[in-house]
XYZ file of C-alpha atoms in Angstrom:
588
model
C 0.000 0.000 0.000
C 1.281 3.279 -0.785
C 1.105 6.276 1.139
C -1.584 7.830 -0.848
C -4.013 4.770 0.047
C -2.441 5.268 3.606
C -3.454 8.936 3.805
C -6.101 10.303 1.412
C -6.705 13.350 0.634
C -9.306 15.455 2.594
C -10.721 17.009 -0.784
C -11.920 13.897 -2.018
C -13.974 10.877 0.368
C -13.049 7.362 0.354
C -16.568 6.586 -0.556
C -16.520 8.547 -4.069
C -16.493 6.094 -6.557
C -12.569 6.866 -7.606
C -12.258 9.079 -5.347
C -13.179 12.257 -7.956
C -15.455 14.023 -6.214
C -14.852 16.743 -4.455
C -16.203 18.417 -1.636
C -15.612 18.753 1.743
C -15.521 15.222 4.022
C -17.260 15.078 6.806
C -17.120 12.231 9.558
C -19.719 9.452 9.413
C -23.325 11.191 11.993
C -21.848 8.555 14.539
C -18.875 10.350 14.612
C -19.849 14.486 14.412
C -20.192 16.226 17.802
C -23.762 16.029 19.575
C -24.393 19.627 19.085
C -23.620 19.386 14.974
C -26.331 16.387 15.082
C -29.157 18.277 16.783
C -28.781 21.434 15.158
C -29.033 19.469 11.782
C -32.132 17.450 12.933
C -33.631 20.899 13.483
C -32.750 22.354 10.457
C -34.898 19.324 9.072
C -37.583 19.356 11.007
C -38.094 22.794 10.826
C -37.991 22.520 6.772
C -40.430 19.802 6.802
C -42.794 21.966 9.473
C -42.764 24.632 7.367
C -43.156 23.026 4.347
C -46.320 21.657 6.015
C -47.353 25.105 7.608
C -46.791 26.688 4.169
C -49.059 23.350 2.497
C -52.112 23.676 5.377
C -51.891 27.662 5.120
C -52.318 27.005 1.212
C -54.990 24.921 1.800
C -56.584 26.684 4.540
C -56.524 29.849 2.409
C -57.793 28.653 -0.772
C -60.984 26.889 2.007
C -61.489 30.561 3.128
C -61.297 32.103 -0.078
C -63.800 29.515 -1.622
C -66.220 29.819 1.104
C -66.312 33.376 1.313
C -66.076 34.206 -2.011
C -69.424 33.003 -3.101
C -71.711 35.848 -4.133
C -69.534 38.329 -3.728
C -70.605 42.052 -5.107
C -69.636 41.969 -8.941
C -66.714 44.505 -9.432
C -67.791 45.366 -12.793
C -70.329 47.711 -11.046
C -67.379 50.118 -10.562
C -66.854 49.973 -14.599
C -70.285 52.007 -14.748
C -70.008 54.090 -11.174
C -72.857 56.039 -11.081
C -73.393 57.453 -7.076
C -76.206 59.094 -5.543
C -75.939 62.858 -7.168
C -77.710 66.240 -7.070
C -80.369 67.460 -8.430
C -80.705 71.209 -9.146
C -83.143 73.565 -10.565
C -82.690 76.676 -12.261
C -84.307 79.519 -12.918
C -84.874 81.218 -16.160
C -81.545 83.290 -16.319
C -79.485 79.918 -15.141
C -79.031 80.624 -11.614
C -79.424 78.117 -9.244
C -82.416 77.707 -7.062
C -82.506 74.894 -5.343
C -80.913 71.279 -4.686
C -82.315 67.841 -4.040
C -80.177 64.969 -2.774
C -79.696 61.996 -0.574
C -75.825 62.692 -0.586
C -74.250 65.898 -1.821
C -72.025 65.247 -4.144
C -70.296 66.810 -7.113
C -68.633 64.504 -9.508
C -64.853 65.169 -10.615
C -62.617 63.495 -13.242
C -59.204 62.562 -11.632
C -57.227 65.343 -13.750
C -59.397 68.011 -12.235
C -58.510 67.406 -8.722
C -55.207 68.881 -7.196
C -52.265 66.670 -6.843
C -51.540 68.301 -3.910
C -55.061 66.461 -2.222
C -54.605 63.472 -4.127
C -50.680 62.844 -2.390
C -52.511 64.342 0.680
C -54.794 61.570 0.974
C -52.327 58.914 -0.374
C -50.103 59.981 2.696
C -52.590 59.900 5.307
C -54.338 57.338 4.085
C -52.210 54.335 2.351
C -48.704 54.939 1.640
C -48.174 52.506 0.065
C -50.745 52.979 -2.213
C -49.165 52.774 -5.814
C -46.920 49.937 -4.728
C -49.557 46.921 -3.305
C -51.921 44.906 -4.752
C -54.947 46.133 -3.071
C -53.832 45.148 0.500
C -51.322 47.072 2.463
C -49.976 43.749 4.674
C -47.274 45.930 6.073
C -50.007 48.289 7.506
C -52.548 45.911 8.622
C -49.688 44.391 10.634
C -48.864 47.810 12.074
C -52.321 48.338 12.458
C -52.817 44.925 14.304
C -50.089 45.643 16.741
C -50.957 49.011 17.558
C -54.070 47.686 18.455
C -52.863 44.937 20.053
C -51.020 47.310 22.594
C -53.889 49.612 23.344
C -55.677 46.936 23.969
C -58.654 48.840 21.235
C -58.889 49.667 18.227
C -56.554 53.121 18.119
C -55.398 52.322 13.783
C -57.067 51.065 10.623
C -54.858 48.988 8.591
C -57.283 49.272 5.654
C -55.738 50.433 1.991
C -57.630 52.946 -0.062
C -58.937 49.998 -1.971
C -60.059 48.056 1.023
C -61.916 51.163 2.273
C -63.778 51.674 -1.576
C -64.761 47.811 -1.259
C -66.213 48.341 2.413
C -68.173 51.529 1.110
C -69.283 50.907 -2.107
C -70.039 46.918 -2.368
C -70.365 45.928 1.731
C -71.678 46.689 4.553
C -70.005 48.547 7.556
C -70.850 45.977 10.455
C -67.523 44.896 11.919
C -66.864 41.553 11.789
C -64.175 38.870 10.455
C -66.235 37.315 7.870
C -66.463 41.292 6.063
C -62.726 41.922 6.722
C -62.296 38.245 4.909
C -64.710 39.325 2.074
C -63.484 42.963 1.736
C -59.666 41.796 1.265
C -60.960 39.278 -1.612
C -62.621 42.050 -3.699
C -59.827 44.409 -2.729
C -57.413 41.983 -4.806
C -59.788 41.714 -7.671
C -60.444 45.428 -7.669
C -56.732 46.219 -7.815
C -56.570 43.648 -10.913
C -59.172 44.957 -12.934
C -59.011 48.593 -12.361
C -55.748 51.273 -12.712
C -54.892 53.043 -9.370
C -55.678 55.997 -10.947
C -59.077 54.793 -11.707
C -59.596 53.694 -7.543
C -58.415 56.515 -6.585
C -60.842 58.992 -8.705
C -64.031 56.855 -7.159
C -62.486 57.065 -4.213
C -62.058 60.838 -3.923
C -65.769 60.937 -5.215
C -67.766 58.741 -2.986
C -65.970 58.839 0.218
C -68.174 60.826 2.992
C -66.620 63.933 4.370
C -69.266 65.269 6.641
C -71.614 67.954 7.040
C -73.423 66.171 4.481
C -70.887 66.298 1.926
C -69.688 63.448 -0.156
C -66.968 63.570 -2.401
C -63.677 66.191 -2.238
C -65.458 68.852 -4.386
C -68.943 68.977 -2.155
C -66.863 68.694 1.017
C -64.263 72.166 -0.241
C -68.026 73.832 -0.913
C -69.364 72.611 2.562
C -66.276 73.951 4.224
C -64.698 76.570 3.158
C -67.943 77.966 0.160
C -64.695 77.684 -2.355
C -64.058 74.754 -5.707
C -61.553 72.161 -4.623
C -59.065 73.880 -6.879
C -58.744 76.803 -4.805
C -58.107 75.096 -1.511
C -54.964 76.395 0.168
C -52.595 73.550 1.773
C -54.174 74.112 5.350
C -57.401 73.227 3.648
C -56.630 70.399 1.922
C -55.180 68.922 5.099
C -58.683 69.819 6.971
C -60.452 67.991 4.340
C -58.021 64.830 4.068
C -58.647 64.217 7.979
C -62.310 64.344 7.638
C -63.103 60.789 6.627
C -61.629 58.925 9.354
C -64.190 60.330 11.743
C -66.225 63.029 10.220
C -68.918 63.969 12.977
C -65.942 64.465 16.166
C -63.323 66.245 13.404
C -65.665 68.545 12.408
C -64.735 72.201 12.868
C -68.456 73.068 13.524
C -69.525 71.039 15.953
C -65.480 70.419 17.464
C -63.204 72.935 16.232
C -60.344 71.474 18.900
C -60.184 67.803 16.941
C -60.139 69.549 13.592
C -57.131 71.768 14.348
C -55.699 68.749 15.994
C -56.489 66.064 13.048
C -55.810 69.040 11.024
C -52.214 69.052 12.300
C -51.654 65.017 11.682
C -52.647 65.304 8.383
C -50.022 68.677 7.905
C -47.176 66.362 9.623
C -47.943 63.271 7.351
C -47.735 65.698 4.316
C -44.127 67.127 5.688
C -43.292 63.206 6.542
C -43.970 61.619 2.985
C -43.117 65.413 1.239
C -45.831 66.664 -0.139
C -44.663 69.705 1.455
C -41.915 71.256 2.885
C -41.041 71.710 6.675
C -41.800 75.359 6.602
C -45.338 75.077 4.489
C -46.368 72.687 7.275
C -45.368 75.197 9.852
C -47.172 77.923 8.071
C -50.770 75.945 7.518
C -50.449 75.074 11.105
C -50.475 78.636 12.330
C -52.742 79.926 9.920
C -56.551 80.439 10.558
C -59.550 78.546 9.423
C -61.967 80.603 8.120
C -65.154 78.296 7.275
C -67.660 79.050 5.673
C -71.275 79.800 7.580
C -73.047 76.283 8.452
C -75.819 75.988 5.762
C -78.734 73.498 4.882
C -79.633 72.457 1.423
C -79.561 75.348 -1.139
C -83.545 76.808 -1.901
C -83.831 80.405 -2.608
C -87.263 79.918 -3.885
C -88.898 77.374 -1.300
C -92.639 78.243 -2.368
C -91.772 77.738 -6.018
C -88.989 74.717 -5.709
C -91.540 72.866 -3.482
C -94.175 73.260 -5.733
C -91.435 71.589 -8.642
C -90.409 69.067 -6.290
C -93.568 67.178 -5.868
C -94.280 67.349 -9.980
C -90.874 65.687 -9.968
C -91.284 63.427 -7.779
C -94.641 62.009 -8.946
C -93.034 61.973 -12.528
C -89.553 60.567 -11.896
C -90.476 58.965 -8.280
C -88.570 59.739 -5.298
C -85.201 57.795 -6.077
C -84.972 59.705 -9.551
C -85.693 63.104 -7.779
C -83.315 62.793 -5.123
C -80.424 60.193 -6.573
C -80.137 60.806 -10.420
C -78.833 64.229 -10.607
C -81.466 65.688 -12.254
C -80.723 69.104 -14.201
C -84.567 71.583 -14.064
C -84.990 74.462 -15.899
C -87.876 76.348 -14.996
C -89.661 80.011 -15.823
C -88.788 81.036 -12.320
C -87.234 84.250 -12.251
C -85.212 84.748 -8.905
C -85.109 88.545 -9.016
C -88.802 88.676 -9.349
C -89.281 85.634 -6.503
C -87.449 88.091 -4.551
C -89.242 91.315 -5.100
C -92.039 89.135 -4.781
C -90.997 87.618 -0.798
C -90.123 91.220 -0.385
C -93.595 92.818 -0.679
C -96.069 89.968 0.222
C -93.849 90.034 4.214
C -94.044 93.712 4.377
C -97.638 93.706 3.422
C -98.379 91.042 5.839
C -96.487 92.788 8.673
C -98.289 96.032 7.777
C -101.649 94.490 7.814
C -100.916 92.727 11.362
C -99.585 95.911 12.645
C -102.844 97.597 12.364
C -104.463 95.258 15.213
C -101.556 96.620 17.656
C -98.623 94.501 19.414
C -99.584 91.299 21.113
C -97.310 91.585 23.658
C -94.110 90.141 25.096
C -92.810 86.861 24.906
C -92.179 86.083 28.437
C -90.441 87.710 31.142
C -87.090 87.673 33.250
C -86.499 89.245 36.457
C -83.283 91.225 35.402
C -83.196 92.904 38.913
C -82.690 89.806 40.612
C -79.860 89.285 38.492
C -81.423 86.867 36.496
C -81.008 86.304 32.405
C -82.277 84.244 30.038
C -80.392 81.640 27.844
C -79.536 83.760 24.764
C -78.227 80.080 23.153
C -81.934 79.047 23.322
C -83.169 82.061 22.280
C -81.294 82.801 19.224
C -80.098 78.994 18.100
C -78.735 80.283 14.900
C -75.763 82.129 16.159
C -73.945 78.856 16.425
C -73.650 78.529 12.969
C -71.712 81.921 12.658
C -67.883 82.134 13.897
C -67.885 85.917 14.214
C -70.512 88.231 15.547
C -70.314 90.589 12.682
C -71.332 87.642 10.260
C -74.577 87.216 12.455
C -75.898 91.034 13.261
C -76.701 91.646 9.831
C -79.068 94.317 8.626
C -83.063 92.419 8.451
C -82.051 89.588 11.194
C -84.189 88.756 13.420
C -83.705 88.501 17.180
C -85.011 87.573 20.662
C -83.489 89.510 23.945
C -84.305 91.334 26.673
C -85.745 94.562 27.682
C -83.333 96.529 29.714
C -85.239 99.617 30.461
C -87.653 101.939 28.865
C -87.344 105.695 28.515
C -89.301 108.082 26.625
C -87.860 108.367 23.649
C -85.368 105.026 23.685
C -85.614 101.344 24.431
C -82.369 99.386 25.153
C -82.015 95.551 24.753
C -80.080 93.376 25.330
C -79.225 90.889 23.147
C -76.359 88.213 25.024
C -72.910 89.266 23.638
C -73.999 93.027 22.319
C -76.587 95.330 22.899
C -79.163 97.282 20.765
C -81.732 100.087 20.843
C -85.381 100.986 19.752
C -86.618 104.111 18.939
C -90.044 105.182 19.901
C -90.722 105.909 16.626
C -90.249 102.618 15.617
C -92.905 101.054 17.432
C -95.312 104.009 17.211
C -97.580 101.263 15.833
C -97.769 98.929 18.984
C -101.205 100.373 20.997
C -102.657 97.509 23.161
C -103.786 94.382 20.471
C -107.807 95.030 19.323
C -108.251 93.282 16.243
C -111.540 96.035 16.136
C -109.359 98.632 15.815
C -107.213 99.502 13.033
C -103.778 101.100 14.241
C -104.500 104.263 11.628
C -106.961 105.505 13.787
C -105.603 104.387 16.990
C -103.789 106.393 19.603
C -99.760 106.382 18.784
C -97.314 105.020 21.365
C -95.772 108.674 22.776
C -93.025 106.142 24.818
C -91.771 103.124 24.799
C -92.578 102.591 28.651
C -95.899 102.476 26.933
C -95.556 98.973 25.771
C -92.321 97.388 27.040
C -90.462 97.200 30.466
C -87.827 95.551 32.350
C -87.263 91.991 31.632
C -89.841 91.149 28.905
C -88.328 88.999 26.515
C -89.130 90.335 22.921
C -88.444 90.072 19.392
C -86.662 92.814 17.385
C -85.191 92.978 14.092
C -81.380 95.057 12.861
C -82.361 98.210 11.101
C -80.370 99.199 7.975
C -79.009 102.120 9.885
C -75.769 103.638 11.519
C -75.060 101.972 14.886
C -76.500 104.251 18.121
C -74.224 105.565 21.150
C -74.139 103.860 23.949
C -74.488 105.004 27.495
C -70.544 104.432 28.194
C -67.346 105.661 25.861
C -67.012 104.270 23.174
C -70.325 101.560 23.160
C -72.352 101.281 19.884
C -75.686 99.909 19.792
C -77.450 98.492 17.275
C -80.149 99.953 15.823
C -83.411 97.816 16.011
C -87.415 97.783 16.036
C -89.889 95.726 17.792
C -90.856 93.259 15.960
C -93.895 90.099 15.867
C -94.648 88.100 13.697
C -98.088 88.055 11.743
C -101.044 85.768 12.498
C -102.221 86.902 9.275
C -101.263 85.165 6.136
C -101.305 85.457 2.232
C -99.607 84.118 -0.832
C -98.800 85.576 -4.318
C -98.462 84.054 -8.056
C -96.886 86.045 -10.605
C -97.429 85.132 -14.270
C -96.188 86.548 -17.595
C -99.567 87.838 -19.461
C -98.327 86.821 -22.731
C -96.168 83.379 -22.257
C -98.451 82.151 -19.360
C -95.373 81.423 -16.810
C -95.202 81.619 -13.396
C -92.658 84.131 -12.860
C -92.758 83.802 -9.098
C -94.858 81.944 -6.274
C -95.191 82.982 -2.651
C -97.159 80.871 -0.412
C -97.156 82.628 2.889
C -95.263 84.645 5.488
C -92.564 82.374 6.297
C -91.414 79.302 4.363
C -89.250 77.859 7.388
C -91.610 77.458 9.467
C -95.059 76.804 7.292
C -95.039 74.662 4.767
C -98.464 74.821 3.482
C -98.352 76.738 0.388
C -101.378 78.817 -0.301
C -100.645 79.714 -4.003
C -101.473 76.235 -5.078
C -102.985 74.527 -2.531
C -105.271 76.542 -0.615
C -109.296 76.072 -1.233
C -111.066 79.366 -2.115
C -114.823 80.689 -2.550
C -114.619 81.002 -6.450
C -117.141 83.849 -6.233
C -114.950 85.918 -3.925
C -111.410 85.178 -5.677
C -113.408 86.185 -8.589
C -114.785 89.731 -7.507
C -111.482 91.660 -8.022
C -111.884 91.048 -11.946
C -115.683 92.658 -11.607
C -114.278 95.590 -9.463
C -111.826 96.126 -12.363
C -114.171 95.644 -14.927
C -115.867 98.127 -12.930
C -113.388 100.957 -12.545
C -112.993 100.554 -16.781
C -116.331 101.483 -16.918
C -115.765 104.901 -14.813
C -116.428 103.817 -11.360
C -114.060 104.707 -8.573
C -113.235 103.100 -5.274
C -115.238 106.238 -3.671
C -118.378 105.355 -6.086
C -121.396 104.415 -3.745
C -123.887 101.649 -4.938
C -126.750 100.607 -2.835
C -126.558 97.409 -0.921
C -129.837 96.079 -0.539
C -132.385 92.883 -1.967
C -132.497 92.118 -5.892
C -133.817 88.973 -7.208
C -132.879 87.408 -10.567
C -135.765 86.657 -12.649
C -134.557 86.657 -16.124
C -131.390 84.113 -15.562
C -130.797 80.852 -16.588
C -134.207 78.826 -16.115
C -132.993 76.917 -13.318
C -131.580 80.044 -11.482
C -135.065 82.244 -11.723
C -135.710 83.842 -8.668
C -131.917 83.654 -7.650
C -132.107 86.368 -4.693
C -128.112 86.832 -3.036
C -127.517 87.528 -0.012
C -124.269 88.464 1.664
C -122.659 86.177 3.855
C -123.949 88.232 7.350
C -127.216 87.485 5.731
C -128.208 91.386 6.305
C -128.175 94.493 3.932
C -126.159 97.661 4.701
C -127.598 100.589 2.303
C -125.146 102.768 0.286
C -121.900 101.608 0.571
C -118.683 102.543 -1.237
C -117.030 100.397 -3.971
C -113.509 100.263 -1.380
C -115.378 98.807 1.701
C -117.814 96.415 -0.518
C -114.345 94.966 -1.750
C -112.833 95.067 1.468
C -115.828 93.096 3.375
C -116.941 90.932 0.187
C -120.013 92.200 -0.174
C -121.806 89.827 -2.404
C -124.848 92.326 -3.489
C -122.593 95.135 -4.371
């Protein structure tokens, strides 16, 4: 044997046929240290366990997606997105008088919304947006253990995708089985549609509050401006409205808006979308909203009245849901000359019976005062006092004192004045008297004193001194409003259209529109033609005719021997053509 046989080269093992291959020899498993052997049994075992995890996960998965795949929400849908939209009506000249809708919303194209909201909500709301596949796993894991720690829910985990799923083809109940069925259609949504084309639906649908759905409703809702005006301190307002849009909103909790309002501004810096000192600028910068409004109606006699022929044509779901565009012969300059003279001649009218008296009463001397909140809701809805003591406003306060010549009242946060003059009209009510002939108020300790709580509207006029340097008060007149009602229908004599429609004193709080819906006598509503027909013929309102019987004998046969009567069933002699009219006098 030579001394190669007797000592063989460690680059080659005995046992290679030859001895030609090479690699490194190891010692027979008997003959390796214990620790080599048990760390290579583990290497096994855990290659075979998670070979087997990875083949029961597989298996487990594909069970889950099966089962709760079935009748899943087809995603085509989103091919044809149509939402719930407005509905608006017009008026002859094209302005806008009123809206209709289940959700407000005001459809965009992608292109037409800012990048600077689109990287906004990207940043705030999925990073990771343009690089997943419709589930962000590294953010539902974050999500999971932030969770986790807190012990509650304190972070969503759900992608923009995920949310659009939950929104548009779910429900919102929270439970496994959704989160199992929202991922699925989150994976086929991110298959069959571009991320540009998620993220357009998205920025449409998505609920922003105050009744505002969609980025371009919500930037009107907010801040009365388009979405592409928006400064960067808006945008960020608007991007942290979704996540919870009743406690972030600046109305109702202006402290969580400037505070969500401030995450969103440090997400922007974070991901740059903007730069260290444009964050630090939007953060110190004001938010001027816009005042807190209800659905737009300028015209609520005439829209109502358009509403319910809309609704009976196109049902309720078209009216309210299908964006309907209505052009009408309304004319909104005439509607408003229209409101204009039918309240002042129903406040004249009422004036003439006198002034029904306070409201109530507080005993100021006792220190007490009333809750001006509760008296005068509406002031919530205005951040500054200047945007709410507008000229034609009306009020409710309290009656300081009462001079001679000067009432003062006060009104919560400012105080205002009535002249004597002003309420020269309010003698004791006596619906038998009519305030011309009627004793006029000399003061105002006449009708008001201490601590009655009253109604007064702003006057169009300079603000008043006040009793110390420097105070203003506004300048106001008592004010009630009128038991007495009436309505008013304009209509072009030559193209028969109604021009404008008023169908009593206040449209907020009466809905019953007397234009179009109240019964009348048809002989009475038609005795102002027969006065005019009358006054062609040379007759004047001062024109006496004699009130007394007549029978009809040469009428229609069946009406022979048709004797009137007026409606007191009694005759009043020669009476003048202006009170005939005034009391419907049928003989006259």
């Amino acid at each position: 044997m030579d001394n190669n046989q007797k000592n063989p080269s460690p680059l080659y093992s005995p046992r290679s046929p030859g001895g030609a291959t090479p690699h490194q020899w190891e010692p027979p498993m008997e003959e390796r240290p214990f620790w080599r052997r048990f760390l290579s049994v583990m290497v096994k075992l855990t290659l075979a366990f998670s070979l087997l995890g990875a083949a029961v996960g597989g298996v487990v998965g594909y069970t889950f997606y099966v089962k709760y795949s079935k009748d899943l929400p087809d995603i085509e849908s989103l091919r044809y997105y149509k939402p719930s939209l407005v509905t608006r009506i017009y008026d002859t000249n094209d302005q806008l008088a009123a809206e209709y809708f289940v959700e407000r919303r005001i459809l965009l194209p992608l292109d037409a919304i800012p990048v600077l909201l689109r990287q906004t909500t990207i940043a705030v709301e999925d990073t990771s947006f343009y690089e997943h596949f419709g589930l962000n796993i590294e953010g539902i894991l974050r999500a999971a253990w932030a969770n986790y720690r807190a012990g509650r829910v304190v972070q969503g985990g759900s992608s923009i995708t995920q949310q659009l799923a939950k929104v548009l083809l779910l429900s919102s109940e929270r439970t496994y089985v959704r989160k199992i069925r929202e991922a699925i259609l989150s994976i086929r949504i991110d298959r069959a549609y571009t991320k540009e084309e998620i993220l357009e639906i998205y920025l449409n649908h998505i609920y922003y509050g105050e009744g505002a759905y969609g980025v371009e409703a919500a930037a009107q809702t907010y801040f009365a401006k388009s979405v592409q005006d928006l400064n960067v301190a808006e945008v960020a307002m608007i991007v942290g409205m979704p996540k919870a849009p009743s406690t972030n909103s600046p109305y109702s909790n202006l402290g969580k808006a400037v505070e969500r309002r401030g995450h969103v501004l440090n997400r922007m810096m974070v991901t740059n979308v903007i730069t260290k000192e444009q964050m630090e600028e939007a953060l110190s910068s004001p938010i001027k909203l816009a005042p807190r409004k209800g659905p737009l109606n300028k015209s609520p006699w005439f829209s109502e009245h358009v509403r319910r022929i809309l609704e009976k044509k196109f049902s309720a779901h078209g009216l309210y849901r299908e964006g309907l565009t209505v052009r009408t012969t309304l004319d909104l300059r005439w509607q408003k000359w229209a409101e204009e003279a039918v309240r002042s001649g129903l406040e004249d009218a009422d004036r003439r019976l006198g002034y029904r008296g306070p409201a109530g009463y507080v005993d100021i001397e006792k220190g007490r005062r009333p809750d001006f909140a509760a008296l005068n809701p509406e002031r919530a809805e205005f951040d500054e006092p200047h945007e709410y003591y507008t000229p034609g406003r009306i009020l409710t306060g309290v009656t300081l004192k009462a001079e001679n010549d000067m009432a003062m009242v006060d009104l919560g946060e400012t105080k205002g004045a009535i002249s004597v003059k002003s309420m020269s009209w309010a003698h004791p009510f006596n619906p038998d008297v009519d305030a011309r002939w009627a004793k006029k108020v000399s003061k105002t300790s006449d009708v008001l004193k201490p601590g009655d709580i009253i109604q007064v509207r702003i006057l169009e006029e300079d603000p008043l001194p006040g009793e110390e340097p420097g105070q203003t008060l506004l300048p106001l007149e008592l004010y009630q409003n009128p038991d007495v009602q009436g309505a008013l229908m304009s209509i072009d004599p030559k193209t028969g259209h109604v021009k404008a429609m008023i169908g009593g004193y206040d449209a907020e709080t009466d809905k019953f529109n007397r234009a179009v819906q109240a019964y009348r006598q048809p002989g009475s509503s038609f005795k102002p033609i027969i006065y005019t027909a009358a006054l062609t013929k040379g007759y004047t309102p001062a024109s006496v005719v004699i009130d007394s019987p007549i029978i009809f004998n040469r009428a229609i046969t069946e009406f022979k021997g048709w004797k009137p009567m007026n409606f007191e069933q009694k005759f009043y002699g020669p009476t003048t053509l202006r009170t005939a009219i005034t009391h419907s006098r049928n003989i006259v």
